[in-house]
Coordinates of C-alpha atoms in Angstrom, one line a residue:
M1 CA -20.1 35.4 -23.2
S2 CA -20.1 37.4 -20.0
T3 CA -17.0 38.0 -18.0
T4 CA -18.5 36.2 -15.0
K5 CA -19.4 33.2 -17.0
R6 CA -16.0 33.0 -18.5
S7 CA -14.4 33.3 -15.1
D8 CA -16.7 30.6 -13.7
E9 CA -15.7 28.2 -16.5
E10 CA -12.0 29.0 -15.8
L11 CA -12.5 28.1 -12.2
R12 CA -14.6 25.0 -13.0
G13 CA -12.2 23.6 -15.6
K14 CA -13.6 21.1 -18.1
E15 CA -16.2 19.4 -15.9
A16 CA -18.9 21.5 -17.4
D17 CA -18.1 20.1 -20.9
G18 CA -19.7 16.7 -20.3
P19 CA -23.1 15.6 -21.7
P20 CA -26.0 17.2 -19.8
G21 CA -27.4 13.8 -18.8
D22 CA -24.1 12.9 -17.0
Q23 CA -24.4 15.3 -14.2
L24 CA -24.5 14.9 -10.4
Q25 CA -27.7 15.7 -8.7
A26 CA -28.3 18.1 -5.8
G27 CA -29.4 15.5 -3.4
L28 CA -27.6 16.6 -0.2
K29 CA -29.7 18.6 2.2
N30 CA -28.3 21.5 4.3
R31 CA -28.4 19.3 7.5
H32 CA -26.3 16.7 5.6
L33 CA -23.7 19.3 4.6
S34 CA -23.6 20.8 8.1
M35 CA -22.9 17.4 9.7
I36 CA -20.4 16.5 7.0
A37 CA -18.6 19.7 7.7
I38 CA -18.6 19.2 11.5
G39 CA -17.9 15.4 11.4
G40 CA -15.4 15.6 8.6
V41 CA -12.8 17.3 10.9
I42 CA -13.2 14.5 13.5
G43 CA -11.1 11.7 12.0
A44 CA -11.0 8.2 13.5
G45 CA -7.3 8.9 14.2
L46 CA -8.4 11.3 17.0
F47 CA -9.8 8.3 18.9
V48 CA -7.3 5.6 18.1
G49 CA -4.0 7.5 17.4
S50 CA -3.8 10.3 19.9
S51 CA -2.2 8.2 22.6
A52 CA 0.9 7.8 20.4
G53 CA 1.2 11.5 20.1
I54 CA 0.9 12.0 23.8
A55 CA 3.6 9.4 24.4
E56 CA 5.9 11.3 22.0
A57 CA 5.3 14.9 23.1
G58 CA 3.7 14.6 26.6
P59 CA 1.3 17.5 27.4
G60 CA 3.2 19.4 24.6
I61 CA 0.9 17.5 22.2
L62 CA -1.4 20.4 22.7
I63 CA 1.1 22.6 20.8
S64 CA 1.3 19.9 18.1
Y65 CA -2.4 19.9 17.7
A66 CA -2.5 23.7 17.7
L67 CA 0.1 23.9 15.0
A68 CA -1.5 21.2 12.8
G69 CA -4.9 22.8 13.4
L70 CA -3.6 26.2 12.4
M71 CA -2.3 24.8 9.2
V72 CA -5.6 23.2 8.4
V73 CA -7.6 26.4 9.2
L74 CA -5.4 28.4 6.8
V75 CA -5.6 25.9 4.1
M76 CA -9.4 25.5 4.5
R77 CA -9.8 29.3 4.3
M78 CA -8.0 29.3 1.0
L79 CA -10.0 26.3 -0.3
G80 CA -13.2 27.9 0.9
E81 CA -12.4 31.1 -1.0
M82 CA -12.2 29.2 -4.3
A83 CA -15.0 26.7 -3.5
A84 CA -17.5 29.5 -2.5
A85 CA -16.9 31.2 -5.8
S86 CA -17.3 28.0 -7.8
P87 CA -18.4 24.8 -6.0
T88 CA -17.5 21.7 -8.0
S89 CA -17.1 18.0 -7.5
G90 CA -13.4 18.1 -8.2
S91 CA -12.7 20.9 -5.7
F92 CA -9.0 21.6 -5.4
S93 CA -8.1 19.3 -8.3
E94 CA -10.1 21.4 -10.7
Y95 CA -8.8 24.6 -9.2
A96 CA -5.2 23.4 -9.7
D97 CA -6.2 22.4 -13.3
R98 CA -7.1 26.0 -14.1
A99 CA -4.6 27.8 -12.0
L100 CA -1.5 25.7 -12.5
G101 CA -2.2 23.6 -15.5
R102 CA -3.8 20.3 -16.6
W103 CA -0.8 18.4 -15.3
A104 CA -1.4 19.8 -11.8
G105 CA -5.1 18.9 -11.7
F106 CA -4.3 15.4 -13.0
T107 CA -1.5 14.7 -10.5
I108 CA -3.2 15.9 -7.4
G109 CA -6.6 14.4 -8.4
W110 CA -5.1 10.9 -8.8
L111 CA -3.0 11.2 -5.7
Y112 CA -6.0 12.2 -3.7
W113 CA -8.0 9.3 -5.1
F114 CA -5.2 6.9 -4.3
F115 CA -5.1 8.2 -0.7
W116 CA -8.8 7.5 -0.1
V117 CA -9.0 4.1 -1.7
V118 CA -6.1 3.0 0.6
V119 CA -8.1 4.5 3.5
L120 CA -11.0 2.3 2.6
A121 CA -8.9 -0.8 3.3
V122 CA -7.6 0.7 6.6
E123 CA -11.0 1.6 7.9
A124 CA -12.7 -1.6 6.8
T125 CA -10.0 -3.6 8.6
A126 CA -10.3 -1.5 11.7
A127 CA -14.1 -1.8 11.9
A128 CA -13.8 -5.6 11.3
A129 CA -11.3 -6.0 14.2
I130 CA -13.8 -4.5 16.7
L131 CA -16.8 -6.3 15.2
T132 CA -15.0 -9.6 15.4
G133 CA -14.4 -8.9 19.1
W134 CA -18.2 -8.5 19.5
V135 CA -19.1 -11.6 17.4
P136 CA -16.1 -13.9 17.3
A137 CA -18.0 -16.5 15.3
V138 CA -17.8 -14.3 12.2
P139 CA -14.2 -14.2 10.8
Q140 CA -12.6 -10.8 10.5
W141 CA -12.4 -10.9 6.7
A142 CA -16.1 -11.5 6.5
W143 CA -16.8 -8.4 8.6
S144 CA -14.5 -6.4 6.2
L145 CA -16.4 -7.7 3.2
L146 CA -19.8 -7.0 4.8
V147 CA -18.9 -3.4 5.8
M148 CA -17.6 -2.7 2.3
I149 CA -20.7 -4.1 0.6
V150 CA -23.1 -2.2 2.8
L151 CA -21.4 1.1 2.3
T152 CA -20.9 0.5 -1.4
A153 CA -24.7 -0.1 -1.7
T154 CA -25.3 3.1 0.2
N155 CA -23.3 5.2 -2.2
L156 CA -24.8 3.5 -5.2
V157 CA -28.4 4.2 -4.2
S158 CA -28.2 8.0 -4.2
V159 CA -26.1 10.9 -2.9
G160 CA -29.0 11.5 -0.5
S161 CA -28.5 8.0 0.9
Y162 CA -24.8 8.7 1.5
G163 CA -25.7 12.0 3.1
E164 CA -28.2 10.3 5.5
F165 CA -25.8 7.6 6.6
E166 CA -23.1 10.2 7.1
F167 CA -25.4 12.4 9.0
W168 CA -26.0 9.7 11.6
F169 CA -22.4 8.3 11.6
A170 CA -20.9 11.8 12.0
G171 CA -23.7 12.7 14.5
I172 CA -22.5 9.9 16.8
K173 CA -19.0 11.2 16.7
V174 CA -20.0 14.8 17.4
V175 CA -22.4 13.8 20.3
A176 CA -19.7 11.5 21.8
I177 CA -17.0 14.2 21.7
G178 CA -19.4 16.7 23.1
A179 CA -20.4 14.4 26.0
F180 CA -16.8 13.5 26.7
I181 CA -15.9 17.2 27.0
V182 CA -18.8 17.9 29.4
V183 CA -18.2 14.9 31.6
A184 CA -14.4 15.2 31.6
G185 CA -14.6 19.0 32.2
L186 CA -16.8 18.5 35.2
A187 CA -14.3 15.9 36.5
V188 CA -11.4 18.2 36.0
F189 CA -13.0 20.8 38.3
G190 CA -14.2 18.3 40.8
L191 CA -17.9 18.9 39.9
L192 CA -18.6 15.3 39.0
P193 CA -19.8 13.2 41.9
G194 CA -16.9 11.3 43.5
T195 CA -14.2 13.5 41.9
E196 CA -11.9 16.2 43.1
S197 CA -10.3 19.0 41.2
V198 CA -7.1 17.7 39.6
G199 CA -5.4 21.0 39.0
T200 CA -2.4 21.2 36.7
E201 CA -0.3 18.4 38.2
N202 CA -0.5 16.2 35.1
L203 CA 0.2 19.2 32.8
T204 CA 3.3 20.5 34.6
G205 CA 4.5 17.6 36.7
H206 CA 6.1 14.4 35.4
D207 CA 9.1 16.2 34.0
G208 CA 7.2 19.3 32.9
F209 CA 5.0 20.4 30.0
L210 CA 7.7 19.4 27.4
P211 CA 9.2 16.3 29.0
N212 CA 10.9 15.2 25.8
G213 CA 12.0 18.6 24.7
P214 CA 10.7 21.1 22.1
G215 CA 11.7 18.8 19.2
A216 CA 9.1 16.3 20.4
V217 CA 6.4 18.8 19.6
L218 CA 7.3 18.5 15.9
S219 CA 7.5 14.8 16.1
G220 CA 4.0 14.8 17.7
M221 CA 2.8 17.0 15.0
L222 CA 3.7 14.4 12.4
L223 CA 1.7 11.8 14.3
V224 CA -1.5 13.9 14.5
I225 CA -1.5 16.1 11.4
F226 CA -3.0 13.4 9.1
S227 CA -6.0 12.9 11.4
F228 CA -7.2 16.3 10.0
M229 CA -7.5 14.9 6.5
G230 CA -11.2 14.9 5.6
S231 CA -12.0 18.5 6.5
E232 CA -11.9 19.3 2.8
I233 CA -14.7 16.8 1.9
V234 CA -17.4 19.4 2.4
T235 CA -16.1 21.4 -0.6
L236 CA -16.5 18.3 -2.8
A237 CA -19.9 17.5 -1.4
A238 CA -21.2 21.1 -1.7
G239 CA -21.5 20.7 -5.4
E240 CA -24.4 18.2 -4.9
S241 CA -26.4 20.5 -2.6
A242 CA -29.0 23.1 -3.4
E243 CA -27.0 26.0 -1.8
P244 CA -23.3 25.1 -2.4
A245 CA -21.8 28.5 -2.0
K246 CA -23.7 29.2 1.3
M247 CA -22.7 25.8 2.8
V248 CA -19.1 26.2 1.8
S249 CA -19.0 29.6 3.4
R250 CA -20.6 28.3 6.6
A251 CA -18.2 25.3 6.8
T252 CA -15.1 27.5 6.2
N253 CA -16.1 30.0 8.8
S254 CA -16.7 27.4 11.4
V255 CA -13.6 25.4 11.0
I256 CA -11.7 27.3 13.8
W257 CA -14.2 26.5 16.6
R258 CA -14.6 22.9 15.3
I259 CA -10.8 22.2 15.6
G260 CA -10.6 24.2 18.8
I261 CA -13.3 22.3 20.6
F262 CA -13.1 18.8 19.2
Y263 CA -9.3 18.5 19.1
L264 CA -7.7 21.0 21.4
G265 CA -10.5 20.9 24.0
S266 CA -10.8 17.2 24.3
M267 CA -7.1 16.6 24.2
L268 CA -6.5 19.2 26.9
L269 CA -8.9 17.3 29.2
V270 CA -7.2 14.0 28.4
V271 CA -3.7 15.1 29.4
T272 CA -5.2 17.0 32.4
L273 CA -6.8 13.9 33.8
V274 CA -4.2 11.2 32.9
P275 CA -0.4 11.5 33.3
W276 CA 1.2 11.6 29.9
N277 CA 3.6 8.7 30.8
S278 CA 0.8 6.4 32.1
D279 CA 0.8 2.9 30.6
K280 CA -3.0 3.2 30.5
L281 CA -2.8 5.5 27.5
A282 CA -1.1 2.9 25.3
D283 CA -3.0 0.0 26.7
E284 CA -6.5 1.5 26.7
G285 CA -6.4 4.4 24.4
S286 CA -6.4 8.1 25.5
Y287 CA -10.2 8.6 25.8
V288 CA -10.8 5.3 27.5
A289 CA -8.0 5.9 29.9
A290 CA -9.5 9.3 30.8
L291 CA -13.0 7.8 31.3
N292 CA -11.6 5.0 33.4
Q293 CA -9.7 7.6 35.5
I294 CA -13.0 9.1 36.6
D295 CA -14.7 5.7 37.0
I296 CA -17.2 5.9 34.1
P297 CA -18.6 2.4 33.8
H298 CA -18.2 0.4 30.6
A299 CA -15.8 2.9 29.1
E300 CA -14.2 0.4 26.7
V301 CA -17.5 -0.7 25.3
I302 CA -18.8 2.8 24.9
M303 CA -15.6 3.8 23.1
D304 CA -15.7 0.8 20.8
V305 CA -19.1 1.8 19.6
I306 CA -17.9 5.4 19.0
I307 CA -14.8 4.2 17.2
V308 CA -16.9 1.8 15.0
S309 CA -19.1 4.8 14.1
A310 CA -16.1 7.0 13.4
V311 CA -14.5 4.3 11.2
L312 CA -17.7 3.7 9.3
S313 CA -18.1 7.4 8.8
C314 CA -14.6 7.7 7.4
L315 CA -15.1 4.7 5.2
N316 CA -18.5 6.0 3.9
S317 CA -17.0 9.5 3.2
G318 CA -13.8 7.9 1.7
L319 CA -15.8 6.0 -0.9
Y320 CA -17.9 9.0 -1.7
T321 CA -14.8 11.3 -2.0
A322 CA -12.8 8.9 -4.1
S323 CA -15.7 8.3 -6.5
R324 CA -16.4 12.1 -6.9
M325 CA -12.7 12.8 -7.6
A326 CA -12.7 10.0 -10.2
F327 CA -15.9 11.4 -11.7
S328 CA -14.3 14.9 -12.0
L329 CA -11.1 13.4 -13.5
G330 CA -13.3 11.5 -16.0
K331 CA -15.2 14.7 -16.9
R332 CA -11.9 16.4 -17.7
G333 CA -10.6 13.5 -19.8
D334 CA -8.0 12.5 -17.2
A335 CA -9.7 9.2 -16.3
P336 CA -11.8 6.6 -18.3
A337 CA -14.9 8.2 -19.8
A338 CA -17.1 5.7 -17.9
F339 CA -16.1 7.4 -14.7
A340 CA -17.9 10.6 -15.9
R341 CA -21.2 8.8 -16.5
T342 CA -24.0 8.8 -13.9
S343 CA -26.7 6.4 -13.3
S344 CA -30.4 7.2 -13.4
R345 CA -30.1 8.0 -9.7
G346 CA -27.4 10.6 -10.5
V347 CA -24.5 8.8 -9.0
P348 CA -21.2 7.9 -10.8
A349 CA -21.6 4.2 -10.5
A350 CA -18.5 3.2 -12.5
A351 CA -16.3 5.6 -10.4
I352 CA -17.8 4.1 -7.2
W353 CA -17.2 0.5 -8.4
A354 CA -13.6 1.3 -9.5
S355 CA -12.8 2.9 -6.1
V356 CA -14.3 0.1 -4.0
A357 CA -12.6 -2.5 -6.2
F358 CA -9.2 -1.1 -5.3
G359 CA -10.3 -0.9 -1.7
F360 CA -11.2 -4.6 -1.8
V361 CA -7.8 -5.5 -3.3
A362 CA -6.0 -3.5 -0.6
V363 CA -8.0 -5.3 2.1
I364 CA -6.8 -8.6 0.6
F365 CA -3.2 -7.4 0.8
N366 CA -3.8 -6.4 4.4
Y367 CA -4.4 -10.1 5.2
T368 CA -2.0 -11.7 2.8
S369 CA 0.9 -9.3 2.8
P370 CA 0.5 -6.9 5.7
D371 CA 4.3 -6.2 6.1
T372 CA 5.1 -5.8 2.4
V373 CA 2.5 -4.7 -0.1
F374 CA 0.0 -3.2 2.4
T375 CA 2.7 -1.3 4.3
F376 CA 3.9 0.1 1.0
L377 CA 0.4 1.3 0.2
L378 CA 0.1 3.0 3.6
N379 CA 3.5 4.7 3.3
S380 CA 3.1 5.7 -0.3
S381 CA -0.2 7.5 0.4
G382 CA 0.6 8.8 3.9
A383 CA 1.9 12.2 2.9
V384 CA -0.6 13.0 0.2
A385 CA -2.3 15.4 2.6
L386 CA 0.7 17.7 2.5
F387 CA 0.8 17.6 -1.3
V388 CA -2.9 18.5 -1.5
W389 CA -2.5 21.4 0.9
L390 CA 0.5 22.8 -1.0
V391 CA -1.5 22.6 -4.3
I392 CA -4.4 24.4 -2.7
C393 CA -2.0 27.2 -1.6
F394 CA -0.5 27.7 -5.0
S395 CA -3.9 27.6 -6.7
Q396 CA -5.3 30.2 -4.5
L397 CA -2.4 32.5 -5.2
K398 CA -3.4 32.5 -8.9
L399 CA -7.2 32.3 -8.6
R400 CA -7.6 35.0 -6.0
R401 CA -6.7 37.6 -8.6
I402 CA -9.3 36.2 -11.0
I403 CA -12.1 36.1 -8.5
E404 CA -11.4 39.7 -7.3
R405 CA -11.3 41.0 -10.9
D406 CA -14.2 39.2 -12.6
M407 CA -16.4 37.7 -9.9
P408 CA -16.4 40.1 -6.9
E409 CA -20.0 39.2 -6.1
R410 CA -18.9 35.6 -5.4
H411 CA -16.0 36.6 -3.2
T412 CA -17.9 35.8 0.0
V413 CA -15.0 34.0 1.7
K414 CA -11.6 35.8 1.8
M415 CA -8.2 34.5 2.9
W416 CA -6.9 36.6 5.7
L417 CA -3.9 38.9 5.1
F418 CA -3.5 37.8 1.5
P419 CA -0.9 37.0 0.2
Y420 CA 1.3 37.0 3.3
L421 CA -0.6 34.3 5.2
T422 CA -0.7 32.2 2.0
Y423 CA 3.1 32.4 1.7
A424 CA 3.5 31.7 5.4
T425 CA 1.3 28.6 5.1
I426 CA 3.4 27.3 2.1
A427 CA 6.5 27.8 4.2
L428 CA 5.0 25.9 7.1
I429 CA 4.0 23.0 4.9
L430 CA 7.4 22.8 3.3
F431 CA 9.0 22.9 6.8
V432 CA 6.8 19.9 7.8
V433 CA 7.8 18.1 4.6
G434 CA 11.5 18.7 5.3
Y435 CA 11.1 17.6 8.9
M436 CA 9.5 14.4 7.8
F437 CA 12.6 13.6 5.7
Y438 CA 14.7 14.3 8.8
D439 CA 12.6 12.4 11.3
D440 CA 13.4 8.7 11.6
D441 CA 9.7 7.7 11.9
G442 CA 8.4 9.9 9.1
R443 CA 11.3 9.5 6.6
E444 CA 10.1 6.2 5.0
Q445 CA 6.6 7.5 4.6
M446 CA 7.8 10.7 3.1
I447 CA 10.1 9.0 0.7
M448 CA 7.5 6.5 -0.5
S449 CA 4.9 9.2 -0.9
T450 CA 7.3 11.4 -2.8
I451 CA 8.1 8.5 -5.2
V452 CA 4.5 7.9 -5.9
G453 CA 3.9 11.7 -6.2
V454 CA 6.8 12.0 -8.7
L455 CA 5.4 9.1 -10.7
A456 CA 2.0 10.7 -10.9
L457 CA 3.5 14.0 -11.8
G458 CA 5.6 12.5 -14.5
I459 CA 2.5 11.0 -16.1
G460 CA 0.7 14.3 -15.8
L461 CA 3.5 16.2 -17.5
A462 CA 3.7 13.6 -20.3
L463 CA 0.0 13.9 -20.9
H464 CA -0.3 17.6 -20.5
R465 CA 2.8 19.4 -21.6
P466 CA 3.4 22.8 -19.8
G467 CA 3.0 25.7 -22.1
G468 CA 0.4 24.0 -24.3
S469 CA -3.1 25.2 -24.8
D470 CA -4.3 23.5 -21.6
S471 CA -1.4 24.6 -19.4
G472 CA -3.4 26.9 -17.1
T473 CA -3.0 30.2 -18.9
D474 CA -5.4 32.8 -17.8
G475 CA -8.7 31.8 -19.6
A476 CA -10.3 35.1 -19.1
E477 CA -7.4 36.9 -20.8
R478 CA -7.6 34.5 -23.7
A479 CA -11.3 35.1 -24.1
R480 CA -10.8 38.9 -24.1
A481 CA -8.0 38.6 -26.7
A482 CA -10.3 36.6 -28.9
E483 CA -13.1 39.1 -28.6
N484 CA -10.7 42.0 -29.4
A485 CA -9.5 40.1 -32.5
N486 CA -13.1 39.6 -33.7
S487 CA -14.2 43.2 -33.1

């Protein structure tokens, strides 16, 4: 067996061990992957949650977004390095499996699945709330059910069907943000008919750029950081495309401008147009308030359409992502074997049904026990993003050495200033974790997420004892030792 092949298997983990008929199909086109990469970084939270961050940090929310965006850029660079070398449906879970041990891949894989199936309920409920406002005759629960059924069917048909729906859902988000930036930008400089240049009054007036002090920037960061979750989806989806390494490289290299334009650019325009302490931000939402400020007609209706598209995009991708992680776990023997089987259309039907079933149950809890069970689900999954990002960092520290040594031709994406920026990113993530424990608003979420994380870790350690044959020891070195012994 060649060194490159051994190293590829080491990176890919045990997914390749499954029966040849139970494999995913390369049904995603390059345009699908491109839009998934661009749209994946635009979470629904950007539209519906940004006003809370502005209220917390004032114009300083720009620093909050910049810090959170920097963290995501660095993490995506590390993930892109591994994914470009060996694209796989399990992404960071499989890389953790090989770098840190089976227990790590098991733990982070199930936590990630748990995060997205809870998101299914959140997004289905959010879409239903808007749709009920449009058609009050249909009860909200019926809209939730309809949305879940339609997108489940989309994912069951084929991966190409998922990609096509996501292409258009994400396309609406991208066009909407682009149009907002153009229109709001013209208004800021007084180039839009009926407007005058607003200057920097709303940025530096009203008690200054940091009206609530520097500490509010960190609190604001906690409110916005989780809206970036989803940028990693392209590394899972790339495994079902014809040119996975090329698409991962392209998505990784473009993440800086995507975050810079969509998040920082649009948010800069919002806080420039609307005073940070305006009641309109909370009552109307940040983007609607900005559009109303410049007298754009029907702003509320326009934004409702965009939010529904963003929510459906998130729900569609959430179901896809959860099912592919379940599929990968099944391939590695860390989930029921049925999860690793694909239909005649090349989709993991059992994994999709299991994911959507949990989502349905969570939707029910949202209506029957919104302040107890559903709140627990939200809090216990809320900080999973930080755990995922930490695992990506530690995995990259180990696998970088293997890629450089045995697969240099696949080292097309490289982490900057390795290993110093990797360690700096780890320190930044740990700082955010610590601050969440300190912050009154973030403490409960961090505690609940840690409890669930420790529970998953305990099960992973019980099933995959560190130091065993599957503990993440260097597979390439084991292979060489075996060859030397036989020679």
